[in-house]
Tab-separated table of N, CA and C in Angstrom:
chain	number	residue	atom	x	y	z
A	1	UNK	N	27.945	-42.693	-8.926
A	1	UNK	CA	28.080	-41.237	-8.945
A	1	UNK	C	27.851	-40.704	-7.540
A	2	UNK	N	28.969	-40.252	-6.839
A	2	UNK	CA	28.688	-40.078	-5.520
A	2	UNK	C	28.357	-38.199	-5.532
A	3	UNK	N	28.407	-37.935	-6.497
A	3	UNK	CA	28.024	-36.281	-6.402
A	3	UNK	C	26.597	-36.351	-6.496
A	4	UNK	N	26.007	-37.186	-7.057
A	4	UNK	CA	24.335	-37.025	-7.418
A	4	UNK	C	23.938	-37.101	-5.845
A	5	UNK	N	23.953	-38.151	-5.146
A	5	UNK	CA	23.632	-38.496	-3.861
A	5	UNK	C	23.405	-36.966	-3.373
A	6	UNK	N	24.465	-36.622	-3.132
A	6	UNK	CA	24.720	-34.868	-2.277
A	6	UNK	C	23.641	-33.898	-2.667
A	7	UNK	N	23.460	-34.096	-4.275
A	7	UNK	CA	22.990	-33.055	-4.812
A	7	UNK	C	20.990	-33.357	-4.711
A	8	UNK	N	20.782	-34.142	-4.138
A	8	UNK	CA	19.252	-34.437	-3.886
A	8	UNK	C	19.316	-34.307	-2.130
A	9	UNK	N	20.140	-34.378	-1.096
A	9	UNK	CA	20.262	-33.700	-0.163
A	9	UNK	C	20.315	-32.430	-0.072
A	10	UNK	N	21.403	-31.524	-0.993
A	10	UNK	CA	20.772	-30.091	-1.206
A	10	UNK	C	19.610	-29.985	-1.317
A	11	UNK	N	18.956	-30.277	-2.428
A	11	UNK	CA	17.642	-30.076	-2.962
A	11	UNK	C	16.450	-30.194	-1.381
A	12	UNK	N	16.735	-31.567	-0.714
A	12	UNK	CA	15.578	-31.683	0.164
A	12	UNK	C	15.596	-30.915	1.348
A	13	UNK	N	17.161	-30.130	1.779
A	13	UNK	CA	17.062	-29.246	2.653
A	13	UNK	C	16.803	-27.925	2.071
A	14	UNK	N	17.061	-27.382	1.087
A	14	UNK	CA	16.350	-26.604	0.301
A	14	UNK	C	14.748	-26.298	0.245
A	15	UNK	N	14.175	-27.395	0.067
A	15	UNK	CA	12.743	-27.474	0.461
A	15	UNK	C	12.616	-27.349	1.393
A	16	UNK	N	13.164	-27.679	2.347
A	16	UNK	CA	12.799	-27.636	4.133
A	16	UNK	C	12.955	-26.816	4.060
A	17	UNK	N	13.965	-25.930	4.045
A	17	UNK	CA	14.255	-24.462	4.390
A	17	UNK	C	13.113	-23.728	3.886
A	18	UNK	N	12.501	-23.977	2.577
A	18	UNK	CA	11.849	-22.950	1.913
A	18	UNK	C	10.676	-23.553	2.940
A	19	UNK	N	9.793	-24.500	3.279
A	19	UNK	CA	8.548	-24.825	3.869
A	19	UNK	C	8.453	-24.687	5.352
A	20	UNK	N	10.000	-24.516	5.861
A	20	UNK	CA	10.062	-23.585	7.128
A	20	UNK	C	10.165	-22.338	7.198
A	21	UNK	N	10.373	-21.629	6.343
A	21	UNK	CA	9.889	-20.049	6.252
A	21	UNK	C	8.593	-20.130	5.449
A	22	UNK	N	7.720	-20.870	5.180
A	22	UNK	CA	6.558	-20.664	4.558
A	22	UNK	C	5.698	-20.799	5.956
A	23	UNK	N	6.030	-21.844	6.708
A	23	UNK	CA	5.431	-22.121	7.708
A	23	UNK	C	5.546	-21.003	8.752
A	24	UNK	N	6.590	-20.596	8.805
A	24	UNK	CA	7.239	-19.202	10.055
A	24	UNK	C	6.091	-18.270	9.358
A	25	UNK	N	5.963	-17.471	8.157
A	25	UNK	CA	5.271	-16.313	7.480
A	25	UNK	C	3.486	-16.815	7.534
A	26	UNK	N	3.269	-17.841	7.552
A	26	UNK	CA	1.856	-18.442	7.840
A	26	UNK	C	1.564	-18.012	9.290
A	27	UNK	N	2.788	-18.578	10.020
A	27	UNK	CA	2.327	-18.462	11.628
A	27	UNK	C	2.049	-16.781	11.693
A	28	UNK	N	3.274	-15.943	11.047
A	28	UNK	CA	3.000	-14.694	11.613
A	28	UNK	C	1.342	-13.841	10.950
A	29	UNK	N	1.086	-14.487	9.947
A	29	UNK	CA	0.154	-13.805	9.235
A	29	UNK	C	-1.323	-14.355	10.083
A	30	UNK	N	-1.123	-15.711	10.655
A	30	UNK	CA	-2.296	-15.436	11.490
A	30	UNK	C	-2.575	-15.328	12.396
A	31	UNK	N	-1.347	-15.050	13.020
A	31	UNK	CA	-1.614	-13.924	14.577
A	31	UNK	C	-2.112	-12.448	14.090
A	32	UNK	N	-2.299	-11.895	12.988
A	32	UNK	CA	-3.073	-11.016	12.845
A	32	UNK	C	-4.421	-11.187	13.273
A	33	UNK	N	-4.793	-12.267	12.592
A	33	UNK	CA	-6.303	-12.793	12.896
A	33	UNK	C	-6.889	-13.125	14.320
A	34	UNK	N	-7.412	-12.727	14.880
A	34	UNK	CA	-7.339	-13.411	16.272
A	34	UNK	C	-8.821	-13.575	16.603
A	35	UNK	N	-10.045	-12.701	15.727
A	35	UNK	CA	-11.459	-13.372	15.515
A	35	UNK	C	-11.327	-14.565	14.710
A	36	UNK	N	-10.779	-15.085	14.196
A	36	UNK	CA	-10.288	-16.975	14.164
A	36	UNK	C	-10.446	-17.944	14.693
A	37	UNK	N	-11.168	-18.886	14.919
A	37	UNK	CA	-11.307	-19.752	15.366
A	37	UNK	C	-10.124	-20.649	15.300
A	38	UNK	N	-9.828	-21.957	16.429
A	38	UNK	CA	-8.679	-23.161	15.913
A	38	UNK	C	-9.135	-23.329	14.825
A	39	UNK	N	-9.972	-23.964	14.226
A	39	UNK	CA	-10.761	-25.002	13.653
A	39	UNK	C	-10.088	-24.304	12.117
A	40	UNK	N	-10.621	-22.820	11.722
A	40	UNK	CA	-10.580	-22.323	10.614
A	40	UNK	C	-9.246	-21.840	10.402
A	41	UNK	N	-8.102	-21.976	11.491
A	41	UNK	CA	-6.264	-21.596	11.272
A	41	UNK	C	-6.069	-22.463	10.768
A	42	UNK	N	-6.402	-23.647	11.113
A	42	UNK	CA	-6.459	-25.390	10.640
A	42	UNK	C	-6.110	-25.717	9.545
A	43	UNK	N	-7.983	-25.076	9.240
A	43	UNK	CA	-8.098	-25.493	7.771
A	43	UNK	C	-7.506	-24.575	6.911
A	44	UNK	N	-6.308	-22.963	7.418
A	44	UNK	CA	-5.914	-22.276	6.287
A	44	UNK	C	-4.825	-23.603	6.145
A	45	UNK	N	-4.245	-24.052	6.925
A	45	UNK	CA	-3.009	-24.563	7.153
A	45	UNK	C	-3.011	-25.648	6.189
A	46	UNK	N	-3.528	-26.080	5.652
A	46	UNK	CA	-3.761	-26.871	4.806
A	46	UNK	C	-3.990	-26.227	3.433
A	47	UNK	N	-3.907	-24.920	2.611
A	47	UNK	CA	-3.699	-24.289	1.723
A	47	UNK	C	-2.430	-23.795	1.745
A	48	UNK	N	-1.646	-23.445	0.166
A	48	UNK	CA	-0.543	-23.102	-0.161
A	48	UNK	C	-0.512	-21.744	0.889
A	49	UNK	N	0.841	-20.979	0.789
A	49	UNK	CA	0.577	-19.991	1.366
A	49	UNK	C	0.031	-18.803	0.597
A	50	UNK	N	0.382	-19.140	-1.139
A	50	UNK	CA	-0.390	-18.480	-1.947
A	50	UNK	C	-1.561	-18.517	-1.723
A	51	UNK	N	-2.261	-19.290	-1.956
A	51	UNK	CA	-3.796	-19.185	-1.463
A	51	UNK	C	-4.378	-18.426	-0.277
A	52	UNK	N	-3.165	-18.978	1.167
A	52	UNK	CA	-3.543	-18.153	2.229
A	52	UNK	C	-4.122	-16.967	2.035
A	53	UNK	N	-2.832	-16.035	1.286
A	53	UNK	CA	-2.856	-14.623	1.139
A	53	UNK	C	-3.609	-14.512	0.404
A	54	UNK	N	-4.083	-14.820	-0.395
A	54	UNK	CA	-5.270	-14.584	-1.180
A	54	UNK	C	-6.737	-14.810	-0.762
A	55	UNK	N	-7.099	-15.424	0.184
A	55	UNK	CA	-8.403	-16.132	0.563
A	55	UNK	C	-8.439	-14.983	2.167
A	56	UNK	N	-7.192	-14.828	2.494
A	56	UNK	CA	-7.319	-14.071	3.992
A	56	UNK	C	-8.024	-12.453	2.982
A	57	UNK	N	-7.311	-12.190	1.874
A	57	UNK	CA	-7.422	-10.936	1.171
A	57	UNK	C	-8.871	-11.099	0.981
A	58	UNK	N	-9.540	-11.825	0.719
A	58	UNK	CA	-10.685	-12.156	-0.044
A	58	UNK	C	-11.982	-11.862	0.865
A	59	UNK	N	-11.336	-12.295	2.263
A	59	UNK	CA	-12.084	-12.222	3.512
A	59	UNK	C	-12.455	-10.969	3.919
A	60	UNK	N	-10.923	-10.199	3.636
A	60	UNK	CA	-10.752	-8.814	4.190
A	60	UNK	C	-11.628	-7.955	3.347
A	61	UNK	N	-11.486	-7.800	2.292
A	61	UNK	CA	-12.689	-7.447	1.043
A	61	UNK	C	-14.034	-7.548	1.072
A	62	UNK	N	-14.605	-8.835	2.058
A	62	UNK	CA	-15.621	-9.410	2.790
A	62	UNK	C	-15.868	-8.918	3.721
A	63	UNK	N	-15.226	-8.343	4.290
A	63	UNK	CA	-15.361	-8.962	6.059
A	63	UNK	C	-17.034	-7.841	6.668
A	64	UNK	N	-17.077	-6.853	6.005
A	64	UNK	CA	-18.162	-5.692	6.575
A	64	UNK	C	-19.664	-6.516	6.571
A	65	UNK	N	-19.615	-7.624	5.533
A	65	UNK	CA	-20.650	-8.700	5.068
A	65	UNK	C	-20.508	-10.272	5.593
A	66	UNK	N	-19.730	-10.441	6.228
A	66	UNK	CA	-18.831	-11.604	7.090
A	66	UNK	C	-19.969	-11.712	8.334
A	67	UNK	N	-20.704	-12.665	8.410
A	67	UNK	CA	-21.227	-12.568	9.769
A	67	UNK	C	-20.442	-13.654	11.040
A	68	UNK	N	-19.895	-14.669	10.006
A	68	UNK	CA	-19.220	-15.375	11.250
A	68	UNK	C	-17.888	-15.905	10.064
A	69	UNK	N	-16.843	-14.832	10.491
A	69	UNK	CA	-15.537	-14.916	9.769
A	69	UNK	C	-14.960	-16.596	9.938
A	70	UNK	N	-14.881	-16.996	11.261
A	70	UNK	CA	-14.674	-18.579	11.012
A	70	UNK	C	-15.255	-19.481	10.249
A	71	UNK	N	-16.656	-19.145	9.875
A	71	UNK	CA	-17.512	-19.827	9.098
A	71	UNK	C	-16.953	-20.311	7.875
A	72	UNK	N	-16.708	-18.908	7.318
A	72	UNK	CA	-16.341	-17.983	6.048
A	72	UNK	C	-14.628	-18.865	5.729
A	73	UNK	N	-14.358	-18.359	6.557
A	73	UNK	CA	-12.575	-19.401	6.651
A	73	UNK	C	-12.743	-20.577	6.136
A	74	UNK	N	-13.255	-21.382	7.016
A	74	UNK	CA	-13.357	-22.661	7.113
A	74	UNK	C	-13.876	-23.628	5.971
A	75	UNK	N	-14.869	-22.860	5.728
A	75	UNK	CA	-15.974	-23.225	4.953
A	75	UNK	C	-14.877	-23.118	2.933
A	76	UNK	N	-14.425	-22.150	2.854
A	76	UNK	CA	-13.288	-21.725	1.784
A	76	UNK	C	-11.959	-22.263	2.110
A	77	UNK	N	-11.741	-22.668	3.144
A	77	UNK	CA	-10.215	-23.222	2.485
A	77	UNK	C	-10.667	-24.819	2.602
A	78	UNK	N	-11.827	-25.352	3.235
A	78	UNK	CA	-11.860	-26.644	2.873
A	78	UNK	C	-12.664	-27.045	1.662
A	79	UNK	N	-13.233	-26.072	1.150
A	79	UNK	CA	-13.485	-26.216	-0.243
A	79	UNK	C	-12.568	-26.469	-1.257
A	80	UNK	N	-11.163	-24.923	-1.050
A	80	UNK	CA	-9.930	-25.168	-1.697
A	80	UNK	C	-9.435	-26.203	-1.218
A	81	UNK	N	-9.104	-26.793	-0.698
A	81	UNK	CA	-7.945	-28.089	-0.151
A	81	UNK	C	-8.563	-29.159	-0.648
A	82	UNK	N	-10.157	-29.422	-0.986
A	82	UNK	CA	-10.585	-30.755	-1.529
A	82	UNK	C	-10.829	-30.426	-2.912
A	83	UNK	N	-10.126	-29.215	-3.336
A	83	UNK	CA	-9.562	-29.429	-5.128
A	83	UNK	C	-11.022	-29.462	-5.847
A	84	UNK	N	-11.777	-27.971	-5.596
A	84	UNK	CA	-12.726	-28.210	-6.121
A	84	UNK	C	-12.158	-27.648	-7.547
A	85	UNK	N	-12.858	-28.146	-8.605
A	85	UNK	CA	-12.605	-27.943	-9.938
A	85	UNK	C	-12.458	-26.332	-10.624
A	86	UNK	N	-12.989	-25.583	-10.350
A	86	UNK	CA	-13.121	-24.193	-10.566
A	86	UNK	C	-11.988	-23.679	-9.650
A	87	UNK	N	-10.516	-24.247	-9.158
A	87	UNK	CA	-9.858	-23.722	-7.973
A	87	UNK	C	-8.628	-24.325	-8.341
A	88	UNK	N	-7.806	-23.119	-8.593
A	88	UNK	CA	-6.518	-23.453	-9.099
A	88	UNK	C	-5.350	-22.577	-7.900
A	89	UNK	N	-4.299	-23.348	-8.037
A	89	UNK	CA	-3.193	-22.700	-7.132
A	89	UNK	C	-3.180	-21.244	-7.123
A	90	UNK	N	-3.092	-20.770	-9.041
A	90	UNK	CA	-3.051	-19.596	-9.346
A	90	UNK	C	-3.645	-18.757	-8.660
A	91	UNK	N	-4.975	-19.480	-8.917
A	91	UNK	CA	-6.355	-18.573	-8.994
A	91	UNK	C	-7.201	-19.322	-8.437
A	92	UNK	N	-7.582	-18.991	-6.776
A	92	UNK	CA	-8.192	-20.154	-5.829
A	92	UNK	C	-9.797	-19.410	-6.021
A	93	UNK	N	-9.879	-18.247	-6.766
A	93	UNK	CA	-11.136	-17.669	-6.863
A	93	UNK	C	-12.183	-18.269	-8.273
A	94	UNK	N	-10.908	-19.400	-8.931
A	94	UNK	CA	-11.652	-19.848	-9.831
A	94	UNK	C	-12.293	-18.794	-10.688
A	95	UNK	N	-11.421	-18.216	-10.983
A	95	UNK	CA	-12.402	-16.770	-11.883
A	95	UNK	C	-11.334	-16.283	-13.191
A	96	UNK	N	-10.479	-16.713	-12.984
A	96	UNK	CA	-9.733	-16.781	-13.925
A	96	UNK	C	-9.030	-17.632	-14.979
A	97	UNK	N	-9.403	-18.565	-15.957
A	97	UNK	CA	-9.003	-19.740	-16.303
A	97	UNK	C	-7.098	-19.751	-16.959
A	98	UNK	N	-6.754	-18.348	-16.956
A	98	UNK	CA	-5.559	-18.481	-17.690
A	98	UNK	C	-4.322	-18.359	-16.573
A	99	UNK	N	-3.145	-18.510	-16.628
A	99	UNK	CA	-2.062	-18.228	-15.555
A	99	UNK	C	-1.671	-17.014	-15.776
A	100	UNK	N	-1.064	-16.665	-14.421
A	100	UNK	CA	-0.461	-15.486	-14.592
A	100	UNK	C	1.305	-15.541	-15.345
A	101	UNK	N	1.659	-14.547	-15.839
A	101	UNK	CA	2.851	-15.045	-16.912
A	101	UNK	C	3.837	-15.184	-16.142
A	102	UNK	N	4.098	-14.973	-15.262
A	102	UNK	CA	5.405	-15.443	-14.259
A	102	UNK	C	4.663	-15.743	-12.535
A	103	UNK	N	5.536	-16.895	-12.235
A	103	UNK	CA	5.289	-17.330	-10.673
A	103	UNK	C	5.782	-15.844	-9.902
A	104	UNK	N	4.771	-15.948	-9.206
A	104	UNK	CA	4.965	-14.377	-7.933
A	104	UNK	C	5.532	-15.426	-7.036
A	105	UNK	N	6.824	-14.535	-5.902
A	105	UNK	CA	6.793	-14.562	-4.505
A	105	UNK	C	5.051	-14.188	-3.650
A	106	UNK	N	5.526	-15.440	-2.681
A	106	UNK	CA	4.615	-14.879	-1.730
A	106	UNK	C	4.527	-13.253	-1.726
A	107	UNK	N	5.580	-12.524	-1.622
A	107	UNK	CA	5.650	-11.198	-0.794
A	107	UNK	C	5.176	-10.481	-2.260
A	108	UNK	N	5.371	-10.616	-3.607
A	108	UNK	CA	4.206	-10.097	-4.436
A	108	UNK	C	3.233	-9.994	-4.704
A	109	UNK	N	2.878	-11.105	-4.189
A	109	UNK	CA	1.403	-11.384	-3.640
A	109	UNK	C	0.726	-10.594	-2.478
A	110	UNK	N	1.433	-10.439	-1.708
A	110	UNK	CA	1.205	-9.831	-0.440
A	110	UNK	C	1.116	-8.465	-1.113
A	111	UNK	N	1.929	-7.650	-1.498
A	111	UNK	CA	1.978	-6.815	-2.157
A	111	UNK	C	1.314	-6.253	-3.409
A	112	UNK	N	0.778	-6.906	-4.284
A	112	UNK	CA	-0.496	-6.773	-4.804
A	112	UNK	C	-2.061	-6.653	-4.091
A	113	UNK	N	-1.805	-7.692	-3.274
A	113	UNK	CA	-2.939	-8.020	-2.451
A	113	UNK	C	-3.286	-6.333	-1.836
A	114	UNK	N	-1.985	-6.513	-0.927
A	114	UNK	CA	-2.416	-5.287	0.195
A	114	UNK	C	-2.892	-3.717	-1.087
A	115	UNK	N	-2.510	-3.402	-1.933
A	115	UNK	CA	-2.429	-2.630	-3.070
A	115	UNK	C	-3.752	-2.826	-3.700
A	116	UNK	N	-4.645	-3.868	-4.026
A	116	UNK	CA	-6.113	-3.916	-3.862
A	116	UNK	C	-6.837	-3.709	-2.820
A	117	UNK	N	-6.402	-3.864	-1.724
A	117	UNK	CA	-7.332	-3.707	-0.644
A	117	UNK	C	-7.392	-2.020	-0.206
A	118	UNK	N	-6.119	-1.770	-0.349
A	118	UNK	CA	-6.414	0.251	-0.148
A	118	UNK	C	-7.136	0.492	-0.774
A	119	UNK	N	-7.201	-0.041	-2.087
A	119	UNK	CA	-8.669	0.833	-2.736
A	119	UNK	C	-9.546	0.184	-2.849
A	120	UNK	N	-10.243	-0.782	-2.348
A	120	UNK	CA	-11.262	-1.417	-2.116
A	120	UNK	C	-11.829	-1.978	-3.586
A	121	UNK	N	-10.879	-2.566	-4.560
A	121	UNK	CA	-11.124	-3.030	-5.728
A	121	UNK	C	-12.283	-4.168	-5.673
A	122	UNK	N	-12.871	-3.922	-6.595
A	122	UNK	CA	-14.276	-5.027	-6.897
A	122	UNK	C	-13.493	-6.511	-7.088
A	123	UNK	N	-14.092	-7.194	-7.326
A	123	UNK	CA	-13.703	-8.600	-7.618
A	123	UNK	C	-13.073	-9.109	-9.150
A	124	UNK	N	-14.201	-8.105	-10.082
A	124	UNK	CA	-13.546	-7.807	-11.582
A	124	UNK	C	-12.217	-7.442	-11.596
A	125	UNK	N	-12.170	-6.291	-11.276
A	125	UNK	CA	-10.628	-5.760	-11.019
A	125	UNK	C	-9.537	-6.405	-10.548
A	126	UNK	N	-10.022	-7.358	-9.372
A	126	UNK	CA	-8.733	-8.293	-9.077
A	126	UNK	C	-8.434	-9.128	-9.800
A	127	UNK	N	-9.897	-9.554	-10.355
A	127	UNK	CA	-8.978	-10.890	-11.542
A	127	UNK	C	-8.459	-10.340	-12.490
A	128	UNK	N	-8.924	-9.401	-12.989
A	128	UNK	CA	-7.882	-8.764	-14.318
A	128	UNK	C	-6.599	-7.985	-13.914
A	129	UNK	N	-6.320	-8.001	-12.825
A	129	UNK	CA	-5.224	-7.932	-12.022
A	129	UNK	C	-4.222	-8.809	-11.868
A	130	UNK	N	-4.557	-9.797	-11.306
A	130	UNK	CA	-3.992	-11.215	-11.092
A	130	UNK	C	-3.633	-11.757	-12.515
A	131	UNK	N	-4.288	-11.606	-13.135
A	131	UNK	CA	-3.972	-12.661	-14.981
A	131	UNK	C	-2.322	-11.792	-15.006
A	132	UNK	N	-2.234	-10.421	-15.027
A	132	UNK	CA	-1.073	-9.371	-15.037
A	132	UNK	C	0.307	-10.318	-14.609
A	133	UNK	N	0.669	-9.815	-15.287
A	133	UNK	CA	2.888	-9.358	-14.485
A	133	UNK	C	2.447	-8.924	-13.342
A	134	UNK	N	3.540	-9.757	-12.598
A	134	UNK	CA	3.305	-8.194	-11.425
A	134	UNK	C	3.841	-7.122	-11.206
A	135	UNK	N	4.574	-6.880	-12.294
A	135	UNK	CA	5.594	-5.560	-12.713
A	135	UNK	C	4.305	-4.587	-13.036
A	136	UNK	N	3.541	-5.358	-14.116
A	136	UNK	CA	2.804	-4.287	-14.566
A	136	UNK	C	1.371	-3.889	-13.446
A	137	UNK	N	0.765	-4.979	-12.842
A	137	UNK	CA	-0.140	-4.765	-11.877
A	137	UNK	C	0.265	-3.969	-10.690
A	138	UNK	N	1.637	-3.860	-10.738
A	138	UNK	CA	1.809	-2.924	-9.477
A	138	UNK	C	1.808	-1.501	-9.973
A	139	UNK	N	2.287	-1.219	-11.204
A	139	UNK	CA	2.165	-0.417	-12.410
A	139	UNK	C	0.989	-0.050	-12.146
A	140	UNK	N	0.063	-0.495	-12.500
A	140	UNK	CA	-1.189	0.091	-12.905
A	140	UNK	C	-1.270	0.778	-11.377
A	141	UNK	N	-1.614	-0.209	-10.405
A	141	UNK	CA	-1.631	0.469	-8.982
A	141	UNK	C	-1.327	1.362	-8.172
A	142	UNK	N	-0.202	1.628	-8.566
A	142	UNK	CA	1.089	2.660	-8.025
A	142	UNK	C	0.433	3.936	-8.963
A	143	UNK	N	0.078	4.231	-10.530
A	143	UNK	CA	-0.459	4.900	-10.952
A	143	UNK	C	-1.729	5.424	-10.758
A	144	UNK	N	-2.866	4.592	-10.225
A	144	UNK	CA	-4.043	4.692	-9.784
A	144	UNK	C	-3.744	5.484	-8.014
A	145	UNK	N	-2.898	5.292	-7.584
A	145	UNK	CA	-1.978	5.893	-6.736
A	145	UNK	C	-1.960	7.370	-6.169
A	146	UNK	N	-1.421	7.724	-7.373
A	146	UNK	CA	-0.838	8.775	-7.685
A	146	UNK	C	-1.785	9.650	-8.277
A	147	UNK	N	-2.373	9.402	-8.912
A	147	UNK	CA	-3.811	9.940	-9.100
A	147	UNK	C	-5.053	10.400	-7.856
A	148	UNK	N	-4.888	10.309	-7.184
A	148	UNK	CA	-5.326	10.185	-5.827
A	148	UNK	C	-6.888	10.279	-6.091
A	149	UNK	N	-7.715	11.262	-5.408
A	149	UNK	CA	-8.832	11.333	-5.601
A	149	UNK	C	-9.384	11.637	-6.596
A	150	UNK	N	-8.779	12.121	-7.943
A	150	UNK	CA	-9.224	12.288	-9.397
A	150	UNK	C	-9.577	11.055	-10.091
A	151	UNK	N	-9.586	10.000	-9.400
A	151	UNK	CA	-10.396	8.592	-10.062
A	151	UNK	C	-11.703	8.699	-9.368
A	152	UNK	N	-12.712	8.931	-10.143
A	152	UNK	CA	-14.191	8.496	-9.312
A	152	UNK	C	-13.983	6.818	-8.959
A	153	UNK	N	-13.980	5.652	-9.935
A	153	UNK	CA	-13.994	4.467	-9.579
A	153	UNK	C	-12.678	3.769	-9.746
A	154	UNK	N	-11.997	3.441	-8.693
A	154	UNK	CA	-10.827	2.572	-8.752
A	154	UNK	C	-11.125	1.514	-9.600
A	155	UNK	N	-11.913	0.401	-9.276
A	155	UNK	CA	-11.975	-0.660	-10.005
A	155	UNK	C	-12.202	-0.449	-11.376
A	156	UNK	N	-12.734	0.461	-11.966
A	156	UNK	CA	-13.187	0.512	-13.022
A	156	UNK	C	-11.705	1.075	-14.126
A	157	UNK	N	-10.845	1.994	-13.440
A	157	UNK	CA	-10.108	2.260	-14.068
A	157	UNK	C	-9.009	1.467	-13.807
A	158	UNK	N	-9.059	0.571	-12.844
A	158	UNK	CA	-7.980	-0.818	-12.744
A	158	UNK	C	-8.113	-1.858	-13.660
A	159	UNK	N	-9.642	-1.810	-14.323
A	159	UNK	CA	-9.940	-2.991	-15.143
A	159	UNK	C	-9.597	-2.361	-16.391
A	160	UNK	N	-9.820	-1.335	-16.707
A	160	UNK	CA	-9.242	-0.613	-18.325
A	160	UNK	C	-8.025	-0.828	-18.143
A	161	UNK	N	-7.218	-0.312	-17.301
A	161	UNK	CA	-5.850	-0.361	-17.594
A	161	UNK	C	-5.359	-1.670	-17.836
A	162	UNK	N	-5.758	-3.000	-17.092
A	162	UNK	CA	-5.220	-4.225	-16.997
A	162	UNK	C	-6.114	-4.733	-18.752
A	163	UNK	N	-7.063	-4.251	-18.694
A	163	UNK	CA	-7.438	-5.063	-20.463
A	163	UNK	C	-6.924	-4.056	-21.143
A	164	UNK	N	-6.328	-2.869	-20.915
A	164	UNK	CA	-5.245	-2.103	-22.390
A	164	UNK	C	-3.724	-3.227	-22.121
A	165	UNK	N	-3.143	-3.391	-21.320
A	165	UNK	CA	-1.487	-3.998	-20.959
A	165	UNK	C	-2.144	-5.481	-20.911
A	166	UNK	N	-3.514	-6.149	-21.101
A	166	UNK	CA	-2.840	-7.742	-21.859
A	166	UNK	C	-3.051	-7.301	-23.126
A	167	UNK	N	-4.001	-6.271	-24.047
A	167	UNK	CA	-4.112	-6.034	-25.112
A	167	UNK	C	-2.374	-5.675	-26.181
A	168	UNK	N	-1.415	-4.877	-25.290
A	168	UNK	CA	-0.543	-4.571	-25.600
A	168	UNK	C	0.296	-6.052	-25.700
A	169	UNK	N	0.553	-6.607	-24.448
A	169	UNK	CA	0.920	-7.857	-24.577
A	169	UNK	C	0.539	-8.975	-25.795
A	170	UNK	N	-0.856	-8.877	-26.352
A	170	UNK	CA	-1.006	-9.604	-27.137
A	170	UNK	C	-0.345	-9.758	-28.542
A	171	UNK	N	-0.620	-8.083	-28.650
A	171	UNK	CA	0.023	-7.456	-30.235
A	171	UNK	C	1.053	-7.629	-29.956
A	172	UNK	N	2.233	-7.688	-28.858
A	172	UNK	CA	3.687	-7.736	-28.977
A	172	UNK	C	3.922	-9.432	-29.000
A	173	UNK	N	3.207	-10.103	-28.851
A	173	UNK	CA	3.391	-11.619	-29.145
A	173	UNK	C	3.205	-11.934	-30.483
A	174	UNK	N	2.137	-11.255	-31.117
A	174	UNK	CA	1.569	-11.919	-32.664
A	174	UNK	C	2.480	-11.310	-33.666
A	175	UNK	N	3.600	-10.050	-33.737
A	175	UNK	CA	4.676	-9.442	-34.211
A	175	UNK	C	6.241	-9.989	-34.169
């Protein structure tokens, strides 16, 4: 079968392509960083880029309590990269045991991410965020939004909304 041959050459430049723009969007995301040490770019470099964005987010959420951000880096993505048990691709915060119902793009991620960090969401809030669609987590967000300063607590009304929409989700599964 000389078509199969071809068709696993697609496939492996396909991957290249996709792990050379993963690699290009890594490089640009940590020239943001530039209190970074080598040591701790290193060790992001060795996490998905999902994780990246999530662990750089995690930092940023951190950082006022961060006394030595390389530490902090370093110290978390070589935790994640040696597959500690509580640390999933999904969910590198280990705080969530279930998946989220569809694979995000990086850039939904990014986009959720950056969308928690304007409002300085608690840690609760992100995971009941993350379990979400990201149709609907941007949903909730974009609404919390728009609401502007008439929310006393973001997180708090990010976490109602995300346990009413898996609650809805549930009843529309068991029907």
């Amino acid at each position: 079968m000389p078509g199969a041959e071809g068709d696993g050459h697609a496939k492996d430049a396909s991957t290249a392509a996709q792990d050379s723009a993963e690699a290009e969007q890594l490089h640009m995301l940590l020239q943001n960083y530039i209190e970074l040490d080598s040591r701790a770019k290193e060790a992001l470099r060795s996490l998905s880029l999902a994780q990246v964005i999530k662990l750089l987010s995690e930092y940023e959420h951190k950082k006022p309590s961060i006394r030595n951000p390389s530490g902090f880096i370093y110290k978390t993505a070589l935790r994640w990269s040696e597959g500690n048990s509580a640390v999933e691709e999904d969910d590198p915060f280990g705080s969530v045991p279930q998946q989220p119902p569809e694979q995000r793009t990086p850039q939904q991620e990014m986009e959720i991410e950056a969308l928690m960090n304007r409002h300085n969401l608690n840690d609760a809030a992100r995971s009941l965020l993350r379990q979400l669609s990201h149709r609907t987590a941007v949903r909730i967000l974009n609404d919390l939004e728009s609401k502007g300063s008439t929310v006393r607590n973001p997180s708090a009304y990010c976490s109602t909304a995300a346990r009413k929409a898996r609650q809805r989700d549930e009843r529309r599964k068991q029907h």
